[in-house]
Amino acid sequence: MVTVVLEPAGRCSWDEPVRISVRGLAPRQPVTLRSSLRDERGALFRAHARYEADAGGLLDLARALALGGSFVGLEPMGLFWAMESEKPLWRFVKRDVQTPFAVELEVLDGHEPDAGRVLGRTVHERDFLRPGVRREPVRAGRVRATLFLPPGPGPFPGIIDIFGFGGGLWEYRASLLAGHGFATLALAYYNFKDFSKEIDSIHLEYFEEALCYMLQHSKVLLMSFIVSFSLEIHPERVSLCTHLCQVPCCCSTLLHRDFFGRLPWL
């Protein structure tokens, strides 16, 4: 019987590596592995790769080379990062970090496009809130945000995470960072609730207010304060904000990667 084995099994964090292996295959059997998930709007994302089992009938993606498909070579996590939408230019995002994504993994006999029957199947849940991470909506003065706090008493190093194009409040990076020990504030600045839908200018006083909110929080460590951006704000201007708040700050302008490890056009 063919069995798909995942380590860790069942469920883990979205940014946690998963070891995938297939047992019970015939020696040197050609197979196709296929991954799929549906986002919160119902769009289907898929990836596939062609493999060959070893002489003992085992396929271990940590050691086996993909022979073709959505990627080639040694890519243990390729079935996750290579997934693409069936809809052209459809962006993959997580809107509700309190629910996991379910990724289905299938093993097909033979190589696509001539692959045959499904030999094995499993479902793996990938979540965005590690156990113990706390999610706190923030509405303080003008600040509209969500604060994610790691498990434990703290205090923790702080991060303010701001997205660029499209505005709104996106929480998935902040929730994952909190799982690694950072008190992270996902900050909205336009196109969210009572904010304007469009942005024509950037008011530094707003970011100063967000910085001061974090500095006054009992769970935030004053040292090693990082502000990450995926929008065009000059680091010198952010440094001015941090000077006004009298806080040591490292500012980083990020061209961030998407969930699958690619550099998107976000």
Short mmCIF file of C-alpha atoms in Angstrom, two decimals:
data_model
loop_
_atom_site.label_atom_id
_atom_site.label_comp_id
_atom_site.label_asym_id
_atom_site.label_seq_id
_atom_site.Cartn_x
_atom_site.Cartn_y
_atom_site.Cartn_z
CA MET A 1 0.00 0.00 0.00
CA VAL A 2 1.30 3.43 -0.96
CA THR A 3 1.54 5.88 1.96
CA VAL A 4 2.31 9.60 1.91
CA VAL A 5 4.28 10.51 5.04
CA LEU A 6 4.65 14.10 6.27
CA GLU A 7 6.94 15.30 9.06
CA PRO A 8 5.52 17.04 11.05
CA ALA A 9 2.25 15.23 10.41
CA GLY A 10 -1.21 16.70 10.31
CA ARG A 11 -0.66 20.39 10.95
CA CYS A 12 2.13 22.93 11.37
CA SER A 13 2.94 26.59 10.82
CA TRP A 14 2.96 27.93 7.26
CA ASP A 15 6.65 28.88 7.48
CA GLU A 16 7.72 25.53 8.96
CA PRO A 17 9.51 23.09 6.62
CA VAL A 18 7.73 19.81 5.92
CA ARG A 19 9.51 16.60 4.95
CA ILE A 20 7.56 14.66 2.34
CA SER A 21 8.14 11.01 1.55
CA VAL A 22 6.21 8.26 -0.19
CA ARG A 23 6.49 4.62 0.89
CA GLY A 24 5.28 1.39 -0.66
CA LEU A 25 6.17 2.14 -4.29
CA ALA A 26 7.72 -0.38 -6.65
CA PRO A 27 11.49 -0.15 -7.19
CA ARG A 28 12.27 2.71 -9.61
CA GLN A 29 8.58 3.39 -10.11
CA PRO A 30 7.85 6.66 -11.93
CA VAL A 31 5.28 8.83 -10.14
CA THR A 32 3.90 12.34 -10.21
CA LEU A 33 3.35 14.27 -7.01
CA ARG A 34 0.68 16.95 -7.09
CA SER A 35 -0.21 19.62 -4.53
CA SER A 36 -3.29 21.84 -4.44
CA LEU A 37 -5.19 24.26 -2.23
CA ARG A 38 -8.05 26.71 -2.53
CA ASP A 39 -7.70 30.21 -1.17
CA GLU A 40 -10.40 32.02 0.78
CA ARG A 41 -12.05 33.19 -2.43
CA GLY A 42 -12.15 29.72 -3.94
CA ALA A 43 -9.27 30.10 -6.41
CA LEU A 44 -7.38 26.86 -7.00
CA PHE A 45 -3.57 26.77 -6.73
CA ARG A 46 -1.60 23.78 -7.98
CA ALA A 47 1.90 22.42 -8.50
CA HIS A 48 3.25 19.07 -9.67
CA ALA A 49 6.57 17.34 -10.13
CA ARG A 50 7.75 14.07 -11.68
CA TYR A 51 9.88 11.69 -9.59
CA GLU A 52 11.27 8.18 -9.55
CA ALA A 53 11.34 5.96 -6.47
CA ASP A 54 14.65 4.50 -5.31
CA ALA A 55 15.64 0.83 -5.50
CA GLY A 56 13.74 0.09 -2.31
CA GLY A 57 10.49 1.72 -3.44
CA LEU A 58 10.97 4.83 -1.28
CA LEU A 59 10.63 8.39 -2.48
CA ASP A 60 12.08 11.01 -0.13
CA LEU A 61 11.84 14.57 -1.42
CA ALA A 62 14.72 15.61 0.83
CA ARG A 63 17.00 13.46 -1.34
CA ALA A 64 15.19 12.84 -4.64
CA LEU A 65 15.52 15.13 -7.65
CA ALA A 66 12.42 16.38 -9.41
CA LEU A 67 12.67 15.32 -13.05
CA GLY A 68 10.31 17.99 -14.36
CA GLY A 69 6.98 19.68 -13.83
CA SER A 70 6.54 22.90 -11.87
CA PHE A 71 10.22 22.74 -10.83
CA VAL A 72 13.31 20.58 -11.29
CA GLY A 73 16.15 19.43 -9.10
CA LEU A 74 16.35 19.03 -5.33
CA GLU A 75 13.46 21.06 -3.93
CA PRO A 76 12.08 19.45 -0.73
CA MET A 77 9.44 22.21 -0.40
CA GLY A 78 8.84 22.71 -4.10
CA LEU A 79 5.29 21.38 -3.99
CA PHE A 80 4.46 24.29 -1.68
CA TRP A 81 6.36 27.27 -3.11
CA ALA A 82 5.71 26.37 -6.76
CA MET A 83 1.91 26.43 -6.52
CA GLU A 84 0.29 28.78 -9.01
CA SER A 85 -3.27 29.88 -9.55
CA GLU A 86 -5.36 28.68 -12.45
CA LYS A 87 -6.47 32.32 -12.78
CA PRO A 88 -3.85 34.53 -14.50
CA LEU A 89 -2.16 37.06 -12.17
CA TRP A 90 -4.28 35.93 -9.21
CA ARG A 91 -2.48 36.98 -6.05
CA PHE A 92 -2.22 34.46 -3.22
CA VAL A 93 -2.78 36.03 0.20
CA LYS A 94 -4.10 34.96 3.59
CA ARG A 95 -6.95 37.15 4.73
CA ASP A 96 -7.90 35.45 7.99
CA VAL A 97 -4.85 34.28 9.93
CA GLN A 98 -7.05 32.57 12.50
CA THR A 99 -7.86 29.73 10.09
CA PRO A 100 -5.40 27.38 8.36
CA PHE A 101 -4.96 26.52 4.70
CA ALA A 102 -5.48 22.86 3.79
CA VAL A 103 -2.96 21.57 1.24
CA GLU A 104 -3.82 18.33 -0.52
CA LEU A 105 -0.94 16.12 -1.69
CA GLU A 106 -1.50 13.31 -4.19
CA VAL A 107 0.71 10.59 -5.67
CA LEU A 108 -0.16 9.52 -9.23
CA ASP A 109 1.16 6.50 -11.08
CA GLY A 110 3.45 7.45 -13.96
CA HIS A 111 4.52 10.84 -15.22
CA GLU A 112 2.20 13.66 -16.23
CA PRO A 113 0.70 14.34 -18.71
CA ASP A 114 0.27 10.56 -18.97
CA ALA A 115 -0.07 9.90 -15.24
CA GLY A 116 -2.60 7.27 -14.24
CA ARG A 117 -4.58 6.53 -11.13
CA VAL A 118 -4.10 8.15 -7.73
CA LEU A 119 -1.96 5.86 -5.55
CA GLY A 120 -2.06 7.88 -2.35
CA ARG A 121 -3.40 11.09 -0.90
CA THR A 122 -3.12 13.15 2.27
CA VAL A 123 -4.12 16.60 3.54
CA HIS A 124 -1.81 18.87 5.52
CA GLU A 125 -3.05 21.96 7.38
CA ARG A 126 -0.78 25.01 7.41
CA ASP A 127 -1.65 27.65 9.98
CA PHE A 128 -0.53 31.21 10.68
CA LEU A 129 -0.90 31.41 14.45
CA ARG A 130 1.50 29.25 16.40
CA PRO A 131 0.21 27.95 19.75
CA GLY A 132 0.28 30.69 22.36
CA VAL A 133 0.52 33.63 19.95
CA ARG A 134 -1.96 36.36 20.94
CA ARG A 135 -3.84 38.51 18.43
CA GLU A 136 -5.01 41.91 19.69
CA PRO A 137 -6.93 44.39 17.47
CA VAL A 138 -5.64 47.93 18.07
CA ARG A 139 -7.64 51.15 17.84
CA ALA A 140 -5.63 53.72 19.78
CA GLY A 141 -5.97 57.37 18.78
CA ARG A 142 -5.52 57.36 15.03
CA VAL A 143 -3.74 54.00 14.96
CA ARG A 144 -5.57 51.15 13.23
CA ALA A 145 -3.67 47.89 13.51
CA THR A 146 -3.44 44.37 14.89
CA LEU A 147 -0.79 43.45 17.45
CA PHE A 148 0.58 39.91 17.60
CA LEU A 149 2.40 38.90 20.78
CA PRO A 150 4.56 35.78 21.18
CA PRO A 151 3.92 33.28 23.97
CA GLY A 152 5.49 34.07 27.30
CA PRO A 153 5.80 37.06 29.63
CA GLY A 154 8.06 39.18 27.43
CA PRO A 155 9.10 41.85 26.80
CA PHE A 156 9.87 41.11 23.15
CA PRO A 157 11.74 42.91 20.34
CA GLY A 158 9.26 44.95 18.32
CA ILE A 159 8.43 45.16 14.64
CA ILE A 160 5.98 47.37 12.79
CA ASP A 161 4.92 45.74 9.54
CA ILE A 162 3.44 47.98 6.83
CA PHE A 163 2.28 46.86 3.40
CA GLY A 164 2.38 49.08 0.38
CA PHE A 165 0.29 48.64 -2.76
CA GLY A 166 -3.43 48.32 -2.10
CA GLY A 167 -3.43 49.40 1.54
CA GLY A 168 -5.72 47.61 3.96
CA LEU A 169 -4.65 45.58 6.96
CA TRP A 170 -2.72 42.41 6.14
CA GLU A 171 -1.78 40.27 9.10
CA TYR A 172 -0.08 37.14 7.76
CA ARG A 173 3.53 38.34 8.03
CA ALA A 174 2.97 39.80 11.48
CA SER A 175 1.33 36.62 12.77
CA LEU A 176 4.21 34.48 11.51
CA LEU A 177 6.85 36.83 12.95
CA ALA A 178 5.17 36.64 16.35
CA GLY A 179 5.67 32.89 16.21
CA HIS A 180 9.42 33.56 16.11
CA GLY A 181 9.49 35.78 19.18
CA PHE A 182 8.72 39.27 17.83
CA ALA A 183 5.96 41.56 19.08
CA THR A 184 4.65 42.60 15.66
CA LEU A 185 2.21 45.35 14.81
CA ALA A 186 0.45 44.94 11.45
CA LEU A 187 -0.32 48.58 10.66
CA ALA A 188 -2.94 49.94 8.25
CA TYR A 189 -2.58 53.44 6.86
CA TYR A 190 -5.16 53.67 4.07
CA ASN A 191 -8.03 51.72 2.50
CA PHE A 192 -9.14 50.36 5.87
CA LYS A 193 -12.32 51.10 7.86
CA ASP A 194 -12.45 54.86 8.57
CA PHE A 195 -9.31 55.63 6.52
CA SER A 196 -9.44 57.08 3.02
CA LYS A 197 -9.69 54.59 0.17
CA GLU A 198 -6.87 56.20 -1.78
CA ILE A 199 -3.56 57.70 -0.68
CA ASP A 200 -2.24 60.99 -2.03
CA SER A 201 0.27 61.82 0.70
CA ILE A 202 1.99 60.12 3.64
CA HIS A 203 1.74 61.75 7.05
CA LEU A 204 4.75 60.86 9.18
CA GLU A 205 2.90 61.86 12.35
CA TYR A 206 0.73 58.76 11.95
CA PHE A 207 3.75 56.43 11.92
CA GLU A 208 5.21 58.34 14.86
CA GLU A 209 2.00 57.65 16.77
CA ALA A 210 2.25 53.94 15.94
CA LEU A 211 5.88 53.86 17.10
CA CYS A 212 5.00 55.57 20.36
CA TYR A 213 2.14 53.12 20.91
CA MET A 214 4.56 50.22 20.64
CA LEU A 215 7.15 51.87 22.87
CA GLN A 216 4.59 52.39 25.60
CA HIS A 217 3.44 48.78 25.47
CA SER A 218 4.61 46.70 28.42
CA LYS A 219 5.34 43.69 26.22
CA VAL A 220 7.64 45.52 23.79
CA LEU A 221 11.39 45.65 24.34
CA LEU A 222 12.86 49.11 23.72
CA MET A 223 16.04 47.70 22.23
CA SER A 224 16.31 46.27 18.71
CA PHE A 225 13.26 48.01 17.25
CA ILE A 226 12.71 47.23 13.57
CA VAL A 227 10.30 48.82 11.12
CA SER A 228 9.76 46.91 7.89
CA PHE A 229 8.19 48.40 4.79
CA SER A 230 7.05 47.14 1.40
CA LEU A 231 6.18 50.64 0.20
CA GLU A 232 8.23 53.56 -0.96
CA ILE A 233 9.05 55.50 2.20
CA HIS A 234 12.59 56.79 2.46
CA PRO A 235 14.48 55.34 5.44
CA GLU A 236 15.64 58.86 6.38
CA ARG A 237 12.01 59.88 6.97
CA VAL A 238 11.37 56.88 9.18
CA SER A 239 14.55 57.70 11.07
CA LEU A 240 13.05 61.13 11.72
CA CYS A 241 9.96 59.45 13.22
CA THR A 242 12.09 57.33 15.50
CA HIS A 243 14.15 60.37 16.52
CA LEU A 244 10.95 62.15 17.53
CA CYS A 245 10.06 59.14 19.70
CA GLN A 246 13.65 58.92 20.98
CA VAL A 247 13.97 55.24 20.10
CA PRO A 248 16.88 53.32 18.57
CA CYS A 249 15.48 51.94 15.34
CA CYS A 250 16.66 49.88 12.43
CA CYS A 251 14.64 50.67 9.29
CA SER A 252 14.46 48.12 6.51
CA THR A 253 12.74 48.63 3.17
CA LEU A 254 11.69 45.18 2.00
CA LEU A 255 10.78 43.68 -1.33
CA HIS A 256 9.05 40.85 0.45
CA ARG A 257 8.53 37.32 -0.75
CA ASP A 258 5.12 35.77 -1.06
CA PHE A 259 3.98 32.64 0.76
CA PHE A 260 5.66 30.37 -1.73
CA GLY A 261 9.09 32.03 -1.60
CA ARG A 262 8.79 33.94 -4.88
CA LEU A 263 9.32 37.67 -5.27
CA PRO A 264 5.90 38.88 -6.46
CA TRP A 265 4.79 42.11 -8.06
CA LEU A 266 2.67 42.98 -5.00
#
